[in-house]
mmCIF file of C-alpha atoms in Angstrom:
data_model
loop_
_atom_site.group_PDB
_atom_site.id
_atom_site.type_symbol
_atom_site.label_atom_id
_atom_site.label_comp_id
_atom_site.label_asym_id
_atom_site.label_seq_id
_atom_site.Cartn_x
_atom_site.Cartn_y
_atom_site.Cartn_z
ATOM 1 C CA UNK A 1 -50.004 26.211 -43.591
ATOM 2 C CA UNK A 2 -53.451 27.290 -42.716
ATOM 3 C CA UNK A 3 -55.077 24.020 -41.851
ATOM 4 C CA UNK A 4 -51.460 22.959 -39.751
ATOM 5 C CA UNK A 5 -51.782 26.868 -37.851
ATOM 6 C CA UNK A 6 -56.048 25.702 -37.309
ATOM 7 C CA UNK A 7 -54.891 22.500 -35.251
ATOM 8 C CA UNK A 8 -52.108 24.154 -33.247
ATOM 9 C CA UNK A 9 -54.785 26.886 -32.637
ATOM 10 C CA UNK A 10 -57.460 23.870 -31.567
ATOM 11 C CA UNK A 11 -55.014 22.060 -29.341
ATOM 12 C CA UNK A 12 -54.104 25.566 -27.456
ATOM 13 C CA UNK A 13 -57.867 26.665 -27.498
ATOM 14 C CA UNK A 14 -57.934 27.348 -23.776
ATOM 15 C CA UNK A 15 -55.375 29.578 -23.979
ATOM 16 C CA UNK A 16 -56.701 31.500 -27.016
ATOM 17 C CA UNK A 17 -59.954 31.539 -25.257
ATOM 18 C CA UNK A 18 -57.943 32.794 -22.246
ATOM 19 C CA UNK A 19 -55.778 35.674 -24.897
ATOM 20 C CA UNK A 20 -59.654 36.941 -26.548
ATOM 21 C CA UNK A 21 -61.182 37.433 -23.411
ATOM 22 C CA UNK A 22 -57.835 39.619 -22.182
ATOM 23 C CA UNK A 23 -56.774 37.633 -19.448
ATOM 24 C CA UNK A 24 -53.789 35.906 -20.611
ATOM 25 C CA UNK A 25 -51.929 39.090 -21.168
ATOM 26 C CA UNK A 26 -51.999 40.249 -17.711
ATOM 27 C CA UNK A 27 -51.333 36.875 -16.408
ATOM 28 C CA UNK A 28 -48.263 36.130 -18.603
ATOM 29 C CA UNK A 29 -46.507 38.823 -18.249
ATOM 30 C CA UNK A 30 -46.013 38.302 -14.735
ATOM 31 C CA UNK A 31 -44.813 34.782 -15.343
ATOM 32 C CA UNK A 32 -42.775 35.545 -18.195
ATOM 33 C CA UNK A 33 -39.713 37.253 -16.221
ATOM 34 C CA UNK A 34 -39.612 34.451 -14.293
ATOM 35 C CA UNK A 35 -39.419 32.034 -17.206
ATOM 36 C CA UNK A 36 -36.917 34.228 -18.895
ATOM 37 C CA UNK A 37 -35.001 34.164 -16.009
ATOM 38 C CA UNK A 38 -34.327 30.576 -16.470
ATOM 39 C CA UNK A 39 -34.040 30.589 -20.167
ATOM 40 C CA UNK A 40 -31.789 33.847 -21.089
ATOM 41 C CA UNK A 41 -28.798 32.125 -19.325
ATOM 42 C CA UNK A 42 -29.167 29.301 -21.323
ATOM 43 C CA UNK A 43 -29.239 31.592 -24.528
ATOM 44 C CA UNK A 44 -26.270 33.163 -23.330
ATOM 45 C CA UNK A 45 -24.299 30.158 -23.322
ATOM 46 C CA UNK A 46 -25.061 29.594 -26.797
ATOM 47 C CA UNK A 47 -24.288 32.845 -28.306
ATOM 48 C CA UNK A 48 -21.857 34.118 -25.578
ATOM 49 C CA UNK A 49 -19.045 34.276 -28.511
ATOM 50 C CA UNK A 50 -21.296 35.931 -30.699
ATOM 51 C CA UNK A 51 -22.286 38.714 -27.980
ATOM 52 C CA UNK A 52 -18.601 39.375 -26.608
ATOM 53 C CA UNK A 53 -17.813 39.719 -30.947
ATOM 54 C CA UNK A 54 -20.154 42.009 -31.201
ATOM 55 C CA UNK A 55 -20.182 44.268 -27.963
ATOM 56 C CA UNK A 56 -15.880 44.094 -28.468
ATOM 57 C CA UNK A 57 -16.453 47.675 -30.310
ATOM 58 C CA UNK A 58 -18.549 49.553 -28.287
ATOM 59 C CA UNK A 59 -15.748 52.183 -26.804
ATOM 60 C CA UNK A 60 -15.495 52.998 -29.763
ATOM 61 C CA UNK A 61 -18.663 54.893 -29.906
ATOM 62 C CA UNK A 62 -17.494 56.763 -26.403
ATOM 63 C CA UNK A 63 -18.307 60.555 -26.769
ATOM 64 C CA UNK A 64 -15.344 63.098 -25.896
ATOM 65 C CA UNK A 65 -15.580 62.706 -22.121
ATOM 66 C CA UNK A 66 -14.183 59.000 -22.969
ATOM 67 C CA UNK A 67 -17.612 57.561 -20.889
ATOM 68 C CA UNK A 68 -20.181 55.456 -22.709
ATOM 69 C CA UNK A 69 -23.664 56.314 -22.816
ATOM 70 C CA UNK A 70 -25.548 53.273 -23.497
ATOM 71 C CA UNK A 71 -29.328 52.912 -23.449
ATOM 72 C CA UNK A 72 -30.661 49.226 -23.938
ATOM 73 C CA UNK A 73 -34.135 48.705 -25.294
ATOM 74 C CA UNK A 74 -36.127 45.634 -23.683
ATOM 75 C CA UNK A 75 -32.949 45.094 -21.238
ATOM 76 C CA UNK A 76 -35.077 42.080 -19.460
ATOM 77 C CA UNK A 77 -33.380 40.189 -17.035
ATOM 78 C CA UNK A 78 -30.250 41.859 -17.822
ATOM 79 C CA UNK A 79 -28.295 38.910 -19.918
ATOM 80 C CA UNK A 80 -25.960 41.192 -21.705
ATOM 81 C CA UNK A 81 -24.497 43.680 -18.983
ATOM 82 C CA UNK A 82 -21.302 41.448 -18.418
ATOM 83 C CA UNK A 83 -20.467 41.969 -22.215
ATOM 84 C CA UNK A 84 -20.518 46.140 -21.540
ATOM 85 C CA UNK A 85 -17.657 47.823 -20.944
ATOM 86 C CA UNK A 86 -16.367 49.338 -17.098
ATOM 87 C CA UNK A 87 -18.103 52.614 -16.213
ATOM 88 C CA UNK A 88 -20.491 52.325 -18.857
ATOM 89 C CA UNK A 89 -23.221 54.878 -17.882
ATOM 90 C CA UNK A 90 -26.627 52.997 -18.715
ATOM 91 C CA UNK A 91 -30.081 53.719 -18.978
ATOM 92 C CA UNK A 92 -32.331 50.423 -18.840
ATOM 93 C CA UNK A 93 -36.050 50.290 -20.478
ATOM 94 C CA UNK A 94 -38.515 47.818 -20.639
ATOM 95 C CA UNK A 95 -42.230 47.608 -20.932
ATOM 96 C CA UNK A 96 -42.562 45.028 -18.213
ATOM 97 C CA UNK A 97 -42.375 46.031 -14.879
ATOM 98 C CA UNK A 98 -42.280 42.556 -13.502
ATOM 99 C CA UNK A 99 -38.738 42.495 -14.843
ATOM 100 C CA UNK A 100 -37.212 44.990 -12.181
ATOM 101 C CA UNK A 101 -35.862 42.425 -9.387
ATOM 102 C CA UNK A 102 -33.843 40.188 -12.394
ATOM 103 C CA UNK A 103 -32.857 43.472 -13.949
ATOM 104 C CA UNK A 104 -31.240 44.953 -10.552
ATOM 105 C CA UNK A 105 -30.308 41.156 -9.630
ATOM 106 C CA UNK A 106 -28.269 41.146 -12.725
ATOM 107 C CA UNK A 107 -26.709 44.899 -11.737
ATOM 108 C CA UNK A 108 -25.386 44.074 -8.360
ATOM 109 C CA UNK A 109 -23.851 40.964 -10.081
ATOM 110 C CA UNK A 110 -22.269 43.665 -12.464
ATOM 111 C CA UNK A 111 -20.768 46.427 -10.573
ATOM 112 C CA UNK A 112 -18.693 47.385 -12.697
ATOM 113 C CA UNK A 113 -21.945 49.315 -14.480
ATOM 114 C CA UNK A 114 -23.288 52.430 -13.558
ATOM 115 C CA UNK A 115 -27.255 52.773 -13.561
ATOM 116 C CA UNK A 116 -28.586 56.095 -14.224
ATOM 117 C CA UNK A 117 -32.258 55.475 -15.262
ATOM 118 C CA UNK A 118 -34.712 52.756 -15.006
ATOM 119 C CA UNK A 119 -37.512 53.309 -17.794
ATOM 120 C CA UNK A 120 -40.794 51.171 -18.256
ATOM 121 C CA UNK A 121 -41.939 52.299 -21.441
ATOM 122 C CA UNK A 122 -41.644 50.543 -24.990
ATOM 123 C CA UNK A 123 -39.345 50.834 -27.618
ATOM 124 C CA UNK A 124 -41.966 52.619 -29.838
ATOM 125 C CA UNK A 125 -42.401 55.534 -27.090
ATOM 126 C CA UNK A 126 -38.637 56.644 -25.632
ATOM 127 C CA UNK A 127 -40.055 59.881 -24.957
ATOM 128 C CA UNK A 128 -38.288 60.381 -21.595
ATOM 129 C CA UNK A 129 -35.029 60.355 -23.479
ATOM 130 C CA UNK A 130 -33.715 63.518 -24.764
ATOM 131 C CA UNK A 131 -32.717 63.267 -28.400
ATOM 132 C CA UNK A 132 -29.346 63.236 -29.457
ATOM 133 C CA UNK A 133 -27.875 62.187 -25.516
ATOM 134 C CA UNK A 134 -26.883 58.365 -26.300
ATOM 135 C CA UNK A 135 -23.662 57.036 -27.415
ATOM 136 C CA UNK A 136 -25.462 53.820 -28.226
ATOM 137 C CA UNK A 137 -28.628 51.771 -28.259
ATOM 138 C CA UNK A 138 -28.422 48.114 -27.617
ATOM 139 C CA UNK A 139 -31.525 45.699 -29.168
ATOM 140 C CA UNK A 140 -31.447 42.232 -28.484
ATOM 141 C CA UNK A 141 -34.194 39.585 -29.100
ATOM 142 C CA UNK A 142 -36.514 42.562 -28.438
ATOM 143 C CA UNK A 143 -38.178 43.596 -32.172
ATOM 144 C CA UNK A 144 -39.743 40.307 -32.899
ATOM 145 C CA UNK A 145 -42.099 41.335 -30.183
ATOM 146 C CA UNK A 146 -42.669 45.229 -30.706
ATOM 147 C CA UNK A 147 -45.720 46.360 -32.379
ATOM 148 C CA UNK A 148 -43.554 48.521 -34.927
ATOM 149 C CA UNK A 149 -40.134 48.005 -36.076
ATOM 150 C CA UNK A 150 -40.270 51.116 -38.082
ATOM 151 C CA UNK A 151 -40.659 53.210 -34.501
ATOM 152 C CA UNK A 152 -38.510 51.815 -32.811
ATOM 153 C CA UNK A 153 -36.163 52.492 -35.048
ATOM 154 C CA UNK A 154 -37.209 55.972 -35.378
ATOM 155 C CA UNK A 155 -37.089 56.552 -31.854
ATOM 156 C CA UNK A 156 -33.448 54.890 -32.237
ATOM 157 C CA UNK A 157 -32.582 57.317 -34.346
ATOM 158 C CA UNK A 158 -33.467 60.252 -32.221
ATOM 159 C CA UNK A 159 -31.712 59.594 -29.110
ATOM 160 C CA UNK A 160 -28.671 58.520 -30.856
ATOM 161 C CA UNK A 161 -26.235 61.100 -31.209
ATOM 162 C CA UNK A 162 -24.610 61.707 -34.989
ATOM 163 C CA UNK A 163 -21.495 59.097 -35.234
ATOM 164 C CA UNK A 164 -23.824 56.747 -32.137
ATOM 165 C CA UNK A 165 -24.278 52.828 -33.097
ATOM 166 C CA UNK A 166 -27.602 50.975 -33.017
ATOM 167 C CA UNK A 167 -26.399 47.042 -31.655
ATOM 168 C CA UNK A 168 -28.947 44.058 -32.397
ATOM 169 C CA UNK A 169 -29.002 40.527 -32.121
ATOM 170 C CA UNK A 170 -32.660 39.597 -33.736
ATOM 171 C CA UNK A 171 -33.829 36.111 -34.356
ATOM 172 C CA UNK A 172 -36.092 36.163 -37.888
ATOM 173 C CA UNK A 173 -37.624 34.834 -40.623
ATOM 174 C CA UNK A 174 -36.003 32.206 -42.856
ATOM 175 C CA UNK A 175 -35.326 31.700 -46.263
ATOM 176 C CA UNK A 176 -38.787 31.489 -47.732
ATOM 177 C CA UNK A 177 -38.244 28.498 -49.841
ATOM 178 C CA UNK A 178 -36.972 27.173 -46.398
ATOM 179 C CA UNK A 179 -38.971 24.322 -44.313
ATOM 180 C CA UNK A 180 -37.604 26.317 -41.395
ATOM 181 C CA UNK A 181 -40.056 29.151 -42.791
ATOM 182 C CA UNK A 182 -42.642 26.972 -43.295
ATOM 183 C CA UNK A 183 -43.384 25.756 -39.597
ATOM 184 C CA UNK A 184 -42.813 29.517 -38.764
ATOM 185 C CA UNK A 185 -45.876 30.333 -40.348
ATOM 186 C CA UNK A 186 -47.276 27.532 -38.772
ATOM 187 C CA UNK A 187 -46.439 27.863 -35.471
ATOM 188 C CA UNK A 188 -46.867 32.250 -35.667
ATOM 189 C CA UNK A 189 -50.510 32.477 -34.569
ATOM 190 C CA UNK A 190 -49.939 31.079 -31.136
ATOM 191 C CA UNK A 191 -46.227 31.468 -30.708
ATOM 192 C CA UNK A 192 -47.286 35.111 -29.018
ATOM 193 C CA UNK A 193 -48.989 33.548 -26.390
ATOM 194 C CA UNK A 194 -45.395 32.131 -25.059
ATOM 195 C CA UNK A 195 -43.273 34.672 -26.163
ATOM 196 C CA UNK A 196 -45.228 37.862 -25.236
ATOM 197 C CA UNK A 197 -45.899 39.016 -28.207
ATOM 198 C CA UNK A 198 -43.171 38.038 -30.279
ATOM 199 C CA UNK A 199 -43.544 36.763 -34.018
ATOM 200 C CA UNK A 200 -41.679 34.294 -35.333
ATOM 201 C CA UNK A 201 -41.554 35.420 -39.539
ATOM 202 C CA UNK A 202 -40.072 39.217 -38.825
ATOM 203 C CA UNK A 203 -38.256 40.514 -41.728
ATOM 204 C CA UNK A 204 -36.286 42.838 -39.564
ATOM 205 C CA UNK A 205 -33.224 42.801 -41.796
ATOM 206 C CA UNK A 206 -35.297 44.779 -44.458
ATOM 207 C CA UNK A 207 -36.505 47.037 -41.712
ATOM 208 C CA UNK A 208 -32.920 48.191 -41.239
ATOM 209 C CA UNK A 209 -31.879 48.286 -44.525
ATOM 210 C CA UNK A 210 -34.856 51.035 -45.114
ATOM 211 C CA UNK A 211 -33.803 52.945 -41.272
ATOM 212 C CA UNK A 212 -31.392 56.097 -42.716
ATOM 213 C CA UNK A 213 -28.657 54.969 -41.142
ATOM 214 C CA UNK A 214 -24.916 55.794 -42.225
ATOM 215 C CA UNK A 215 -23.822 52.588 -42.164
ATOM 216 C CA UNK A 216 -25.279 49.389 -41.526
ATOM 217 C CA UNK A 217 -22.521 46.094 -40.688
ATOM 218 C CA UNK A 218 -25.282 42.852 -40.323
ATOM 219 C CA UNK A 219 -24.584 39.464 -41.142
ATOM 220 C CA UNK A 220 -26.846 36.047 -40.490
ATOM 221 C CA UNK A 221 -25.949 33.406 -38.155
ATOM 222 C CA UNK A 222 -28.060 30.211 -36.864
ATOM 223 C CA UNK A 223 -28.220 29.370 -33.385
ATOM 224 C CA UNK A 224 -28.384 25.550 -32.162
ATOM 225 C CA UNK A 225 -30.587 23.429 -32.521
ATOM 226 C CA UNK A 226 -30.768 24.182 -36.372
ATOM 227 C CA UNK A 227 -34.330 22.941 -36.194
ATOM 228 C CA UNK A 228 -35.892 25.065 -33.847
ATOM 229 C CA UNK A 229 -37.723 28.182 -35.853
ATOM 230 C CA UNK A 230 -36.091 30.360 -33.433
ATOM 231 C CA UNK A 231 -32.761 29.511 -35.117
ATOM 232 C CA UNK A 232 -32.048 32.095 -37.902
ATOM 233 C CA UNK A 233 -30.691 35.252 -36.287
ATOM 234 C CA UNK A 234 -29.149 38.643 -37.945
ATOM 235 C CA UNK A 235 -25.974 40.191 -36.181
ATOM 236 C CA UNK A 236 -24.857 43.682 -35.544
ATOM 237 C CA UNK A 237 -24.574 47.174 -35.798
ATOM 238 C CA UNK A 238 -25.738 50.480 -37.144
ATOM 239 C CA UNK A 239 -23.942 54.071 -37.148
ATOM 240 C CA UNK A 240 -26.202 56.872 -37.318
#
């Protein structure tokens, strides 16, 4: 694994030259809206049955006035707003500014949402939101890339309300004894540079299983192609 990660690092050397002298960053992250604006759709496609499963529940998790409250971490582009429910009262965050023209793009397409807040700050530092104010928190393809799991799923925790649902939809590390895993490892060191920040080998189920949460529903799925090491995935919710 070592000497394969060595020659993918030596064949993307101007780019790693370009990432330790802190120019890539700053670069790519204006790009990278742009490229996920392209991409996400095609994602959708793929898991669009998997996404309308999931989000089928989330009135459920109304408080008394019967509105949803629903703050989505990382919301991107904004790729899952057709699967949220009418009148849904929603609070957007992401660290990347760039983002805002897909983000309200993807709104006016979807008018049948109501915007209250647009956040940039990370998932590790929610401190504009109040705790205890939000029905639920939607995740998706967002914690391979924090810096800490563990916070953001603390800070998930503190703006949920008691009886609120944490939704995910996480690509993540294989089976160990996997070749899947194996060119995960490989590929780890430099898939960052194209993914902004995100990390291919995250063991976010375990991360969950240690959050306190009440009750934790989460099943594995693969996404086509099988081969890719973006492929394994865990599915959906936590109640606080």
């Amino acid at each position: 694994v070592s000497f394969l990660q060595r020659c993918v690092q030596l064949l993307l050397f101007p780019i790693h030259l370009l990432a330790c002298l802190g120019l890539w960053d700053s670069f790519y992250k204006k790009v990278f809206p742009y490229i996920m604006a392209k991409v996400a759709p095609i994602y959708n496609r793929k898991v669009y049955k998997q996404k309308q499963e999931l989000f089928s529940n989330l009135r459920k998790f109304a408080g008394p006035s019967g509105q949803l409250t629903l703050l989505e971490i990382g919301t991107g582009t904004g790729t899952n707003f057709q699967f949220y429910p009418p009148g849904c009262r929603l609070t957007c965050t992401d660290p990347n500014p760039n983002f805002r023209k897909f983000l309200l793009k993807s709104l006016s397409e979807n008018q049948h949402l109501k915007l209250e807040r647009l956040v940039v700050a990370s998932g590790e530092e929610l401190h504009q939101i109040p705790d205890g104010t939000v029905d639920v928190v939607v995740c998706t393809l967002v914690l391979c890339s924090v810096t800490s799991i563990k916070k953001v799923l603390t800070e998930v925790l503190r703006v949920l309300r008691l009886g609120g649902a944490f939704y995910f939809l996480e690509h993540v590390a294989a089976d160990h004894s996997s070749w899947s895993y194996f060119w995960q490892k490989v590929c780890d060191p430099v898939w960052k540079y194209f993914g902004d920040g995100c990390s291919l080998s995250r063991e976010t189920q375990k991360e969950l299983e240690k959050t306190n949460f009440s009750e934790l529903n989460l099943r594995r799925i693969h996404i086509t192609p099988y081969w890719t090491p973006t492929s394994p995935h865990i599915i959906g919710y936590a109640v606080k």
